[in-house]
Short mmCIF file of C-alpha atoms in Angstrom, two decimals:
data_model
loop_
_atom_site.label_atom_id
_atom_site.label_comp_id
_atom_site.label_asym_id
_atom_site.label_seq_id
_atom_site.Cartn_x
_atom_site.Cartn_y
_atom_site.Cartn_z
CA MET P 676 69.51 33.60 -34.17
CA SER P 677 70.54 30.06 -35.11
CA ALA P 678 67.45 28.87 -33.37
CA GLN P 679 65.27 31.17 -35.51
CA ILE P 680 67.00 29.77 -38.75
CA PHE P 681 66.36 26.18 -37.75
CA GLU P 682 62.97 26.69 -36.79
CA MET P 683 62.23 28.58 -40.13
CA VAL P 684 63.96 25.70 -42.23
CA ALA P 685 61.98 23.12 -40.18
CA LYS P 686 58.66 24.64 -41.15
CA ARG P 687 59.85 24.76 -44.67
CA VAL P 688 60.58 21.29 -44.78
CA LEU P 689 57.51 20.08 -43.30
CA LYS P 690 55.50 22.29 -45.68
CA ASP P 691 57.29 20.44 -48.45
CA THR P 692 56.52 17.18 -47.32
CA ALA P 693 52.75 18.11 -46.91
CA ARG P 694 52.67 19.58 -50.49
CA LYS P 695 54.17 16.69 -52.05
CA ASN P 696 55.87 13.65 -50.62
CA ILE P 697 59.27 13.93 -52.53
CA ASN P 698 61.05 10.99 -50.70
CA SER P 699 58.80 8.42 -52.27
CA LYS P 700 59.90 9.03 -55.93
CA ASP P 701 63.01 7.06 -57.25
CA PRO P 702 65.66 9.66 -57.96
CA TYR P 703 67.66 7.68 -60.34
CA PHE P 704 65.24 5.37 -62.27
CA GLU P 705 61.73 6.03 -63.85
CA GLU P 706 59.18 3.52 -65.08
CA VAL P 707 58.30 3.84 -68.87
CA ALA P 708 55.14 2.15 -70.62
CA VAL P 709 56.05 -0.74 -72.96
CA TYR P 710 54.53 -0.52 -76.64
CA GLY P 711 54.20 -3.50 -78.84
CA ARG P 712 54.89 -3.50 -82.58
CA ASP P 713 51.52 -2.24 -83.36
CA GLY P 714 52.14 0.91 -81.30
CA ARG P 715 49.73 -0.05 -78.69
CA PRO P 716 50.53 -0.24 -74.94
CA THR P 717 51.06 -3.63 -73.48
CA GLY P 718 50.18 -2.92 -69.97
CA ARG P 719 53.69 -3.49 -68.75
CA VAL P 720 56.50 -1.23 -67.73
CA LYS P 721 60.17 -1.03 -67.52
CA LYS P 722 62.67 0.63 -65.62
CA GLN P 723 65.23 2.99 -67.13
CA LYS P 724 67.66 5.60 -65.91
CA LYS P 725 66.20 9.10 -65.64
CA GLY P 726 67.17 11.68 -68.33
CA ILE P 727 68.73 15.03 -67.66
CA PRO P 728 66.53 18.03 -68.45
CA ARG P 729 67.83 19.69 -71.51
CA ILE P 730 67.68 23.18 -70.08
CA LEU P 731 70.46 22.41 -67.66
CA SER P 732 74.10 23.21 -68.53
CA GLN P 733 76.57 20.42 -69.20
CA HIS P 734 78.12 20.80 -66.03
CA ASP P 735 74.90 21.21 -63.69
CA GLY P 736 73.55 17.86 -65.61
CA LYS P 737 76.71 15.91 -64.51
CA VAL P 738 76.27 17.17 -60.77
CA LEU P 739 72.59 16.21 -60.84
CA LYS P 740 73.34 12.73 -62.29
CA LYS P 741 75.98 12.12 -59.69
CA VAL P 742 73.68 13.20 -56.84
CA ARG P 743 70.93 11.00 -58.25
CA ARG P 744 73.12 8.04 -58.20
CA GLN P 745 74.35 8.50 -54.62
CA ALA P 746 70.91 9.09 -53.25
CA TYR P 747 69.57 5.84 -55.11
CA ARG P 748 72.54 3.85 -53.57
CA LEU P 749 71.92 5.07 -50.12
CA ASP P 750 68.17 4.88 -50.05
CA MET P 751 66.75 2.52 -52.31
CA SER P 752 69.49 0.25 -54.12
CA LEU P 753 69.33 -3.11 -51.95
CA PHE P 754 65.91 -4.56 -51.39
CA ASN P 755 62.16 -3.99 -51.04
CA CYS P 756 60.32 -5.27 -47.88
CA CYS P 757 57.01 -4.66 -47.05
CA GLY P 758 56.67 -1.84 -49.80
CA ILE P 759 59.65 -0.07 -48.08
CA ARG P 760 62.94 0.41 -50.29
CA PHE P 761 66.01 -0.05 -48.39
CA GLY P 762 69.75 1.15 -49.52
CA TRP P 763 72.92 1.15 -48.02
CA SER P 764 71.93 3.94 -45.55
CA SER P 765 69.57 1.59 -43.53
CA VAL P 766 71.93 -1.44 -43.55
CA ILE P 767 74.88 0.74 -42.10
CA GLY P 768 72.61 2.41 -39.63
CA ILE P 769 71.92 -0.86 -38.01
CA VAL P 770 75.24 -0.80 -36.28
CA PRO P 771 74.50 1.38 -33.04
CA PHE P 772 75.84 4.91 -33.13
CA ILE P 773 78.94 4.28 -35.29
CA GLY P 774 76.69 3.26 -38.23
CA ASP P 775 74.72 6.42 -37.78
CA VAL P 776 77.76 8.58 -37.83
CA ILE P 777 79.05 7.03 -41.02
CA ASP P 778 75.54 7.47 -42.65
CA LEU P 779 75.80 10.87 -41.56
CA PHE P 780 79.03 11.40 -43.11
CA LEU P 781 77.81 9.81 -46.58
CA ALA P 782 74.75 12.12 -46.49
CA TYR P 783 76.93 15.18 -45.96
CA ARG P 784 79.05 13.80 -49.06
CA VAL P 785 75.67 14.07 -50.88
CA VAL P 786 75.14 17.61 -49.80
CA THR P 787 78.85 18.52 -50.81
CA SER P 788 77.99 17.28 -54.31
CA CYS P 789 75.14 19.32 -54.39
CA CYS P 790 77.16 22.52 -53.49
CA SER P 791 79.39 21.83 -56.57
CA ILE P 792 76.91 23.34 -59.16
CA GLU P 793 77.74 26.48 -60.88
CA GLY P 794 77.26 29.27 -58.68
CA GLY P 795 76.92 27.12 -55.47
CA LEU P 796 73.70 26.60 -53.67
CA PRO P 797 71.97 29.29 -51.98
CA GLU P 798 72.19 29.32 -48.18
CA SER P 799 68.63 28.77 -47.58
CA LEU P 800 68.57 25.62 -49.84
CA LYS P 801 71.86 24.51 -48.06
CA TYR P 802 70.32 24.81 -44.77
CA ARG P 803 67.39 22.90 -45.68
CA MET P 804 69.48 20.02 -46.84
CA PHE P 805 71.49 19.98 -43.70
CA PHE P 806 68.34 19.77 -41.72
CA ASN P 807 67.22 16.91 -43.83
CA ILE P 808 70.45 14.88 -42.88
CA LEU P 809 70.55 16.09 -39.12
CA LEU P 810 67.00 15.22 -38.80
CA ASP P 811 67.74 11.46 -40.43
CA PHE P 812 70.45 11.23 -38.02
CA GLY P 813 68.44 11.85 -34.98
CA ILE P 814 65.67 9.34 -36.22
CA GLY P 815 68.39 6.69 -36.89
CA LEU P 816 69.87 6.89 -33.29
CA ILE P 817 66.35 5.10 -32.07
CA PRO P 818 67.38 1.31 -32.08
CA PHE P 819 65.61 -0.70 -35.03
CA VAL P 820 62.52 1.52 -35.11
CA GLY P 821 64.86 4.29 -36.19
CA ASP P 822 66.35 2.41 -38.90
CA ILE P 823 62.83 1.67 -40.43
CA ALA P 824 61.95 5.28 -40.11
CA ASP P 825 65.22 6.22 -41.57
CA ALA P 826 64.39 3.99 -44.69
CA VAL P 827 61.04 5.92 -44.87
CA PHE P 828 62.51 9.31 -44.44
CA ARG P 829 65.12 9.07 -47.06
CA ALA P 830 67.00 12.27 -46.62
CA ASN P 831 69.25 11.84 -49.55
CA THR P 832 66.47 11.43 -51.95
CA ARG P 833 64.67 14.57 -50.75
CA ASN P 834 67.90 16.46 -51.18
CA ALA P 835 68.49 15.26 -54.66
CA TRP P 836 64.97 16.25 -55.58
CA LEU P 837 65.44 19.65 -53.99
CA LEU P 838 68.54 20.08 -55.98
CA GLU P 839 66.65 19.11 -59.34
CA GLU P 840 64.04 21.71 -58.61
CA TYR P 841 66.33 24.30 -57.90
CA LEU P 842 68.47 23.85 -61.09
CA ILE P 843 65.47 23.76 -63.38
CA LYS P 844 64.25 27.16 -61.78
CA LYS P 845 67.56 28.64 -62.03
CA ALA P 846 67.96 27.52 -65.74
CA GLU P 847 64.70 28.98 -66.60
CA THR P 848 65.46 32.28 -65.04
CA GLU P 849 68.78 32.28 -66.85
CA LEU P 850 67.17 31.47 -70.22
CA ARG P 851 64.54 34.39 -69.87
CA LEU P 852 67.02 36.84 -68.76
CA ARG P 853 69.42 35.96 -71.84
CA GLU P 854 66.46 36.26 -74.08
CA GLU P 855 65.61 39.76 -72.79
CA LYS P 856 69.37 40.78 -73.03
CA GLU P 857 69.50 39.65 -76.71
CA ARG P 858 65.96 41.44 -77.44
CA PRO P 859 66.83 44.34 -79.97
CA ASN P 860 66.50 47.79 -78.46
CA GLY P 861 63.13 49.23 -78.29
CA GLN P 862 61.53 45.96 -79.00
CA ARG P 863 58.86 44.98 -76.44
CA PRO P 864 58.07 41.58 -75.03
CA VAL P 865 55.20 39.92 -76.55
CA LEU P 866 53.76 39.21 -73.16
CA ALA P 867 53.75 43.27 -72.50
CA ASP P 868 52.17 43.75 -75.88
CA LEU P 869 49.27 41.33 -75.19
CA LYS P 870 48.71 43.17 -71.83
CA ASP P 871 48.46 46.48 -73.65
CA LEU P 872 45.92 45.10 -76.00
CA ASP P 873 43.65 44.20 -72.88
CA SER P 874 44.17 47.71 -71.38
CA GLU P 875 43.91 50.23 -74.10
CA PRO P 876 40.51 51.10 -75.59
CA VAL P 877 39.69 49.36 -78.86
CA PRO P 878 38.02 52.00 -81.50
CA THR P 879 34.48 51.28 -82.65
CA LYS P 880 33.18 51.78 -85.94
CA SER P 881 29.62 53.05 -86.30
CA PHE P 882 27.40 51.01 -88.27
CA TRP P 883 25.57 54.12 -89.58
CA PRO P 884 28.34 56.65 -90.73
CA SER P 885 26.07 59.69 -90.36
CA TRP P 886 25.61 59.26 -86.81
CA GLY P 887 29.20 59.60 -85.46
CA ARG P 888 30.12 62.51 -88.10
CA GLY P 889 32.68 64.51 -86.49
CA LYS P 890 32.31 63.21 -82.79
CA GLY P 891 34.78 62.05 -80.48
CA PRO P 892 38.63 61.48 -80.91
CA SER P 893 39.87 58.45 -82.87
CA HIS P 894 42.40 55.81 -81.54
CA ASP P 895 45.31 57.81 -82.58
CA GLY P 896 44.04 61.07 -80.87
CA GLN P 897 42.70 62.87 -84.06
CA LEU P 898 39.00 63.67 -84.93
CA ASN P 899 37.10 61.15 -86.76
CA GLN P 900 36.28 62.23 -90.31
CA GLU P 901 33.63 60.67 -92.39
CA ILE P 902 34.36 59.51 -95.64
CA GLY P 903 31.39 60.21 -98.39
CA VAL P 904 30.57 58.03 -101.04
CA THR P 905 28.92 59.14 -104.45
CA GLU P 906 27.30 56.40 -106.10
CA PRO P 907 27.51 56.71 -110.03
CA GLU P 908 24.21 56.90 -111.89
CA PRO P 909 22.54 53.71 -113.29
CA GLY P 910 23.55 52.64 -116.55
CA THR P 911 27.07 54.27 -116.39
CA SER P 912 30.53 52.77 -115.90
CA ARG P 913 31.93 55.53 -113.79
CA PRO P 914 33.31 54.44 -110.65
CA PRO P 915 32.09 55.76 -107.33
CA THR P 916 33.79 58.87 -106.29
CA TYR P 917 34.92 59.38 -102.57
CA SER P 918 35.31 62.68 -100.41
CA GLU P 919 36.21 63.49 -96.87
CA GLN P 920 32.76 64.88 -96.23
CA ALA P 921 29.66 62.90 -96.79
CA PRO P 922 27.26 64.54 -99.48
CA GLN P 923 24.44 66.75 -98.10
CA ALA P 924 21.00 65.20 -98.25
CA GLY P 925 19.59 65.58 -101.75
CA GLY P 926 22.85 65.92 -103.65
CA THR P 927 23.74 64.08 -106.74
#
């Protein structure tokens, strides 16, 4: 059973890696364009700390900020060499075996921080995070080459991004459920009304009233009734009169 779970989690992780390279993004800082006094971009960028999505609760926002900081220090905080960012995780891993065990312990602390969100992490997401740090530990056991591969894989950064994606989806779901709960009884969602407009037949009005007299049900289920209009005689100020039945041909 455990082997099947491990295989399922491994496939999911590889699928995420193929879909987008989440380990290449800085979890703690972001680059923003610099604008001049005239409001035009100068072509330069500056680094600043990433903001917390407003949709998150205060507690989950603090947890996400803490996990971002831990992942950045372990994976990217020290120096850049040949386009690869190195953090404390890579430096500690240089020490054979003992360094890899310490690195595994630090990565486990990151996952523990992720589990402190409101409601905790779902088991499937927790397995994916543990798979990331175990795979990172296995790669790091290879002397020298494993340390470089460890710096490229960045298990802590992957887990930080997985946490952020989960928190945003969870907050959006809770917000939608809260809005549905606060909606007055009998009021239907706007989206459902729009779907009904697409599915229900739209009543049509004939250009020539005499063609559709007394034929077919209207939109509310009652028979159509034509309204006759009698025009006033020329030279009089009497307004036109209306009747439920159109005047017969030749009538006045």
